[in-house]
Coordinates of C-alpha atoms and ligand atoms in Angstrom, one line a residue:
M1 CA 3.1 34.2 36.1
Q2 CA 3.2 30.5 37.2
A3 CA 3.1 27.4 34.9
L4 CA 1.0 24.6 36.3
E5 CA 2.1 20.9 36.1
I6 CA -1.0 19.0 34.9
K7 CA 0.9 15.7 34.6
K8 CA 4.5 14.7 35.2
D9 CA 6.6 17.0 33.0
I10 CA 3.5 18.4 31.2
F11 CA 2.6 22.0 32.0
W12 CA -0.2 24.5 31.3
V13 CA 1.5 27.6 30.1
G14 CA -1.5 29.5 28.7
A15 CA -3.3 32.8 29.6
V16 CA -6.5 33.8 31.4
D17 CA -8.5 36.5 29.7
Y18 CA -10.9 38.0 32.3
G19 CA -11.8 40.8 29.9
S20 CA -12.9 38.9 26.8
F21 CA -16.6 39.2 26.5
D22 CA -16.7 38.8 22.7
F23 CA -15.6 35.3 22.0
H24 CA -14.3 34.4 18.5
G25 CA -15.8 37.8 17.4
Y26 CA -19.5 36.8 17.4
S27 CA -20.5 35.2 20.7
L28 CA -20.7 36.5 24.2
S29 CA -18.4 35.1 26.8
P30 CA -19.6 36.8 30.0
R31 CA -17.2 34.9 32.2
G32 CA -14.2 35.7 30.0
T33 CA -12.1 32.8 28.6
T34 CA -8.7 31.2 28.6
Y35 CA -6.2 30.4 25.9
N36 CA -4.6 27.2 27.0
S37 CA -1.2 26.1 25.8
Y38 CA 0.6 23.0 26.9
L39 CA 4.3 22.2 27.2
V40 CA 5.7 18.7 27.3
K41 CA 9.3 18.2 28.6
D42 CA 10.8 15.0 27.2
E43 CA 13.9 14.4 25.2
K44 CA 12.3 16.8 22.8
I45 CA 10.5 19.8 24.3
V46 CA 7.1 20.2 22.6
L47 CA 4.7 23.1 22.8
F48 CA 1.0 22.7 21.9
D49 CA -0.6 25.9 20.6
T50 CA 0.0 29.4 21.8
V51 CA -2.3 32.3 22.9
K52 CA -3.8 35.5 21.6
D53 CA -1.0 37.8 20.5
S54 CA -1.7 40.3 23.2
F55 CA -1.0 37.6 25.8
A56 CA 2.4 36.5 24.3
S57 CA 4.4 38.1 27.2
T58 CA 2.2 36.3 29.8
M59 CA 2.8 33.0 28.1
L60 CA 6.5 33.6 27.7
C61 CA 6.7 34.5 31.5
R62 CA 5.0 31.2 32.3
L63 CA 7.3 29.3 30.0
N64 CA 10.2 30.9 31.7
Q65 CA 9.2 29.2 35.0
V66 CA 9.7 25.7 33.6
L67 CA 12.0 26.4 30.6
P68 CA 14.6 29.0 31.7
Q69 CA 16.6 28.5 28.5
K70 CA 13.3 29.0 26.6
K71 CA 14.3 26.5 23.9
V72 CA 11.4 24.6 22.4
D73 CA 12.1 21.8 19.9
Y74 CA 8.7 21.2 18.3
L75 CA 5.7 23.5 18.0
I76 CA 2.4 21.8 17.3
I77 CA -0.3 24.1 15.8
N78 CA -3.6 22.3 16.3
H79 CA -5.6 25.2 14.9
V80 CA -4.7 28.5 13.3
E81 CA -7.5 30.8 14.6
L82 CA -5.8 33.7 16.2
D83 CA -6.8 33.1 19.8
H84 CA -4.4 30.1 19.6
A85 CA -2.0 31.0 16.9
G86 CA -1.9 34.8 17.3
A87 CA 1.3 34.6 19.4
V88 CA 3.1 32.0 17.2
P89 CA 5.4 34.7 15.6
Q90 CA 6.5 35.9 19.1
I91 CA 6.9 32.3 20.4
I92 CA 9.0 31.3 17.3
A93 CA 11.2 34.3 17.8
A94 CA 11.7 33.6 21.5
C95 CA 11.8 29.8 21.6
K96 CA 13.3 28.9 18.2
P97 CA 11.6 25.6 17.5
E98 CA 13.3 23.4 14.9
K99 CA 10.1 22.2 13.4
I100 CA 6.4 23.0 13.3
F101 CA 3.7 20.3 13.0
C102 CA 0.1 21.0 11.8
S103 CA -2.6 19.5 9.7
Q104 CA -2.5 19.6 5.9
M105 CA -5.4 22.1 5.9
A106 CA -3.5 24.3 8.3
L107 CA -0.8 24.9 5.8
K108 CA -3.1 27.2 3.9
S109 CA -4.5 28.9 6.9
I110 CA -0.9 29.6 8.2
A111 CA 0.1 31.0 4.8
G112 CA -3.0 33.2 4.8
H113 CA -2.4 34.6 8.3
F114 CA 1.4 34.9 8.7
D115 CA 4.6 35.9 6.9
T116 CA 6.4 32.6 7.4
S117 CA 9.8 33.8 6.1
G118 CA 12.3 32.9 8.8
W119 CA 10.1 30.2 10.3
P120 CA 11.4 26.7 10.8
P121 CA 10.1 23.9 8.4
I122 CA 6.4 23.1 8.7
Q123 CA 5.5 19.4 8.5
A124 CA 1.9 18.5 7.7
V125 CA 0.5 15.5 9.5
K126 CA -2.7 13.4 9.1
T127 CA -4.7 11.1 11.3
G128 CA -2.6 8.0 12.1
D129 CA 0.7 9.9 11.9
F130 CA 2.8 10.1 15.1
I131 CA 6.1 11.4 16.2
S132 CA 8.4 10.2 19.0
I133 CA 9.7 12.7 21.4
G134 CA 11.6 10.4 23.8
K135 CA 9.6 8.4 26.3
R136 CA 6.5 9.6 24.7
T137 CA 4.8 9.7 21.3
I138 CA 2.4 12.2 19.9
H139 CA -0.4 10.9 17.7
F140 CA -2.4 13.2 15.5
V141 CA -6.1 13.1 14.9
E142 CA -7.5 15.4 12.2
A143 CA -10.8 17.0 13.3
R144 CA -11.8 18.8 10.1
M145 CA -14.6 21.4 10.7
L146 CA -14.4 21.0 14.4
H147 CA -14.6 23.8 14.0
W148 CA -12.2 24.9 11.2
P149 CA -10.9 22.8 8.3
D150 CA -7.5 22.8 9.9
S151 CA -8.6 21.7 13.4
M152 CA -6.6 18.8 14.8
L153 CA -6.3 16.9 18.1
S154 CA -3.1 15.6 19.7
Y155 CA -3.0 12.4 21.7
I156 CA -0.2 11.3 24.0
P157 CA -0.9 7.6 24.9
E158 CA 1.9 7.3 27.4
D159 CA 0.1 10.0 29.5
K160 CA -3.4 9.1 28.4
L161 CA -3.7 12.7 27.5
L162 CA -5.9 14.2 24.7
I163 CA -5.2 17.8 23.8
T164 CA -8.3 18.9 21.9
N165 CA -7.9 22.6 20.9
D166 CA -11.4 24.2 20.7
A167 CA -13.3 21.0 21.1
F168 CA -14.7 20.4 24.7
G169 CA -13.9 24.0 25.7
Q170 CA -15.8 26.3 27.9
N171 CA -15.6 30.1 28.4
I172 CA -14.6 30.3 32.0
A173 CA -11.8 32.7 33.1
S174 CA -10.9 31.7 36.6
T175 CA -8.0 30.8 38.9
E176 CA -9.2 27.2 38.8
R177 CA -7.7 25.1 36.0
F178 CA -9.7 21.9 36.4
A179 CA -13.3 21.0 35.8
D180 CA -13.7 19.2 39.1
E181 CA -12.9 22.4 40.9
I182 CA -16.3 24.0 40.0
Q183 CA -19.9 22.9 40.5
R184 CA -21.2 20.4 37.9
P185 CA -24.3 22.6 36.9
A186 CA -22.0 25.6 36.3
L187 CA -19.7 23.4 34.2
Y188 CA -22.6 21.9 32.2
A189 CA -24.1 25.3 31.5
A190 CA -20.7 26.7 30.3
M191 CA -20.1 23.6 28.1
Q192 CA -23.5 23.8 26.6
E193 CA -23.3 27.6 26.0
Y194 CA -20.0 27.1 24.2
Y195 CA -21.2 24.1 22.2
Y196 CA -24.4 25.8 21.1
N197 CA -22.6 29.0 19.9
I198 CA -19.5 27.5 18.4
V199 CA -19.7 23.8 17.7
L200 CA -23.3 23.1 16.9
P201 CA -23.1 23.3 13.1
Y202 CA -20.6 20.6 13.2
S203 CA -22.6 18.1 15.2
Q204 CA -22.3 15.4 12.6
Q205 CA -18.5 15.7 12.8
V206 CA -18.7 15.5 16.6
L207 CA -20.7 12.3 16.4
K208 CA -18.2 10.9 13.9
L209 CA -15.3 11.9 16.0
L210 CA -16.8 10.3 19.1
E211 CA -17.3 7.1 17.1
Q212 CA -13.8 7.3 15.7
A213 CA -12.3 7.8 19.2
R214 CA -14.3 4.8 20.5
A215 CA -13.1 2.6 17.5
M216 CA -9.5 3.7 18.1
K217 CA -10.0 2.7 21.8
L218 CA -8.1 5.7 22.9
D219 CA -7.2 5.3 26.6
V220 CA -7.8 8.8 28.0
D221 CA -7.8 10.0 31.5
M222 CA -7.3 13.7 30.8
I223 CA -8.8 16.0 28.2
A224 CA -7.1 19.3 27.9
P225 CA -9.0 21.8 25.7
D226 CA -7.6 25.2 24.6
H227 CA -10.4 27.1 26.4
G228 CA -11.4 26.9 30.0
L229 CA -11.0 24.0 32.4
I230 CA -9.2 20.7 32.0
Y231 CA -10.9 17.4 32.6
R232 CA -8.5 15.5 34.7
T233 CA -10.4 12.4 35.9
R234 CA -11.8 9.4 34.0
E235 CA -15.2 10.4 35.4
D236 CA -14.9 13.9 34.0
V237 CA -13.6 12.6 30.6
E238 CA -16.6 10.3 30.4
Y239 CA -18.9 13.2 31.5
V240 CA -17.7 15.6 28.8
L241 CA -17.9 12.9 26.1
N242 CA -21.4 12.0 27.1
C243 CA -22.4 15.7 27.2
Y244 CA -21.0 16.2 23.7
E245 CA -23.0 13.3 22.4
E246 CA -26.2 14.7 24.0
F247 CA -25.5 18.2 22.6
A248 CA -24.8 16.8 19.1
L249 CA -28.0 14.7 19.0
Q250 CA -30.2 17.7 19.8
K251 CA -33.0 15.7 21.1
P252 CA -36.1 17.9 21.7
K253 CA -36.7 19.1 25.2
K254 CA -40.1 19.9 26.6
R255 CA -39.6 23.6 27.0
A256 CA -40.2 26.5 24.6
L257 CA -38.5 29.8 23.8
I258 CA -40.4 32.9 22.7
I259 CA -38.3 35.6 21.1
Y260 CA -39.7 38.9 19.9
D261 CA -39.1 42.6 19.2
T262 CA -41.8 45.2 19.5
M263 CA -42.5 48.8 18.6
W264 CA -45.6 49.9 20.6
H265 CA -45.9 46.7 22.7
S266 CA -48.6 45.0 20.6
T267 CA -46.3 42.1 19.6
E268 CA -45.0 41.9 23.1
K269 CA -48.5 41.4 24.5
M270 CA -49.1 38.7 21.9
A271 CA -45.9 37.0 23.1
Y272 CA -47.3 36.9 26.6
A273 CA -50.6 35.3 25.4
V274 CA -48.6 32.7 23.4
A275 CA -46.7 31.9 26.6
E276 CA -50.0 31.2 28.4
G277 CA -51.0 28.8 25.6
L278 CA -47.8 26.9 26.0
H279 CA -48.3 26.7 29.7
A280 CA -51.8 25.4 29.2
A281 CA -50.3 22.6 27.1
G282 CA -47.9 21.8 29.9
V283 CA -44.8 23.3 28.3
P284 CA -42.8 25.8 30.3
C285 CA -41.2 28.7 28.4
R286 CA -38.8 31.5 28.5
I287 CA -39.6 34.9 26.9
M288 CA -36.7 37.0 25.5
D289 CA -37.1 40.5 24.3
L290 CA -34.4 40.8 21.6
K291 CA -33.7 44.5 22.5
R292 CA -32.4 43.1 25.8
H293 CA -30.9 39.8 24.8
H294 CA -27.9 39.1 22.6
H295 CA -28.2 36.5 19.9
S296 CA -25.8 34.2 21.7
E297 CA -27.9 34.3 24.9
V298 CA -30.8 33.3 22.7
M299 CA -28.8 30.4 21.3
S300 CA -27.8 29.2 24.8
E301 CA -31.4 29.3 25.9
L302 CA -32.5 27.4 22.8
A303 CA -30.2 24.5 23.9
N304 CA -32.8 23.7 26.6
C305 CA -35.8 24.0 24.3
G306 CA -37.6 22.1 21.6
A307 CA -39.8 24.9 20.4
L308 CA -39.1 28.3 19.0
L309 CA -41.8 31.0 18.6
V310 CA -40.9 34.2 17.0
G311 CA -42.7 37.6 17.0
S312 CA -42.1 40.8 15.1
P313 CA -44.3 43.6 13.9
T314 CA -44.3 44.5 10.3
H315 CA -41.8 47.3 9.7
N316 CA -41.1 48.7 6.3
N317 CA -42.7 45.6 4.7
G318 CA -40.3 43.4 6.6
I319 CA -39.4 42.4 10.2
L320 CA -37.5 44.3 12.8
P321 CA -33.7 44.0 12.5
F322 CA -33.0 42.3 15.8
V323 CA -35.4 39.5 14.8
A324 CA -33.8 39.2 11.4
G325 CA -30.3 39.1 12.8
T326 CA -31.2 36.6 15.5
L327 CA -32.9 34.3 13.0
A328 CA -29.8 34.5 10.7
Y329 CA -27.6 33.5 13.6
I330 CA -29.7 30.6 14.6
K331 CA -29.9 29.4 11.0
G332 CA -26.1 29.5 10.6
L333 CA -25.8 27.3 13.7
R334 CA -28.1 24.8 12.1
R335 CA -30.2 24.0 15.2
K336 CA -32.2 20.8 14.5
N337 CA -35.4 19.2 15.8
L338 CA -37.5 22.3 16.5
V339 CA -41.2 23.0 16.3
G340 CA -42.2 26.6 16.0
G341 CA -44.5 29.4 15.0
A342 CA -44.8 33.1 14.1
F343 CA -46.8 36.0 15.4
G344 CA -46.8 39.8 15.1
S345 CA -48.8 43.0 14.8
F346 CA -49.0 45.3 11.8
G347 CA -50.4 48.6 10.8
W348 CA -50.9 48.4 7.0
S349 CA -49.4 45.6 5.1
G350 CA -48.7 42.8 7.6
E351 CA -45.9 40.8 5.9
S352 CA -43.9 40.0 9.1
V353 CA -45.5 36.6 10.0
K354 CA -45.1 35.3 6.5
I355 CA -41.5 36.3 6.4
I356 CA -40.8 34.7 9.8
S357 CA -42.6 31.5 8.8
E358 CA -40.6 31.2 5.6
K359 CA -37.4 31.7 7.6
L360 CA -38.4 29.1 10.1
A361 CA -39.4 26.7 7.4
D362 CA -36.0 27.3 5.7
M363 CA -34.4 26.3 9.0
E364 CA -36.4 23.0 8.9
V365 CA -38.5 24.1 11.9
E366 CA -41.8 22.2 11.9
L367 CA -44.7 24.6 11.8
P368 CA -47.9 22.9 13.1
A369 CA -50.1 26.0 13.3
E370 CA -50.9 29.0 11.1
P371 CA -49.1 32.2 12.2
V372 CA -51.1 34.9 14.1
K373 CA -51.1 38.5 13.0
C374 CA -53.2 41.3 14.4
Q375 CA -53.7 44.9 13.2
F376 CA -52.6 47.7 15.5
K377 CA -53.5 46.4 19.0
P378 CA -54.4 42.9 20.1
G379 CA -57.9 42.6 21.4
H380 CA -59.8 39.6 22.8
G381 CA -59.8 37.7 19.4
A382 CA -56.1 38.1 18.8
F383 CA -55.2 37.1 22.3
E384 CA -57.3 33.9 21.9
Q385 CA -55.5 33.2 18.6
C386 CA -52.1 33.7 20.3
F387 CA -53.2 31.4 23.2
A388 CA -54.3 28.8 20.7
L389 CA -51.0 29.1 18.8
G390 CA -49.0 28.5 22.0
K391 CA -51.3 25.6 22.9
T392 CA -51.0 23.9 19.5
I393 CA -47.2 24.2 19.4
G394 CA -47.0 23.1 23.0
A395 CA -49.0 20.0 22.2
A396 CA -46.9 19.2 19.1
L397 CA -43.7 19.5 21.2
A398 CA -45.1 17.4 24.0
A399 CA -45.9 14.7 21.4
K400 CA -42.4 14.8 20.0
C401 CA -40.9 14.5 23.5
A402 CA -43.2 11.6 24.6
Ligands
FEO1 FE1 -10.6 29.2 20.0 FE2 -11.4 28.4 16.8 O1 -10.4 29.2 18.1

């Protein structure tokens, strides 16, 4: 296991997890992920974050390449979630740091996750604090709720290096370590998928952090996140900052997403008719059957859309569970600036469209048209109504995007 020098005397010593398809426990990561950890060799030897506990031996092997004596002076814990802090006990045992630095909020998370008896002293730091490690200084920037209360960034001005923990990450397990080593569209898609499933609820904090970073005039030519590829050129740094601003603003895009579940294909046929109505309004769309698509795929697709149309038959006076679960997931991620609508078939009672409409309204989705429901099987009339629903929502979206 090799360490990789990313700047003079600064090394990537993390782990690549090609088998992680369940990121942070709730989102898909079909290309796996990495747990990045960084080592700075100065008068003091400083380690930034660790890896998932199951990768501790991998990380120790990499460390051994550049640090045969294994002695680390300072351990910086930028975030306590276990994909970064899981291996902290093993690293402390092996590298015997004399001090740990973390944010004030991390003190609680650390106490809640670990038995810290036998650990070195832990010093809480806040934005504006810095430590000197020889030729370099490390400046701390709290990034509360980006995405945990304890999240923190570390900045080394002498190297123009910003170590950002979860922020600016992507789920890409690969032999490449740098963002410029893969194609831009693939990078953009991975960043967007990551943002929309992990960071989206904290978009206000993202915008504030970007503003704060600009005000602080941080001179950065490398951003090193804790997941995925490192941005090592000024062009890439600018690119990722601009992408984050775009993701956070959530401006509507002229494209629609139809999600549905179906029992005997009536609601499915309605979905197809809604799609034709959207097309007639000049709005392209994607249709996703929720039996086949995970909620995080839906969220990634929604990143490229300004309209969300949801279909479910009525089942036991409610909606089908995949629809309920997916709507709960989208609501939690607080997607903004959507128009939408509901449709569905029913046999006896027909509550589904009302339930869906209420859920969409609760998510602050604009509902420019009445929902469409049809009993048993859609016929000519129901198809016309579905077509009209798609056309009305398409027109409303087109107006928002104009
Ligand atoms: Fe990748 Fe919030 O840990």
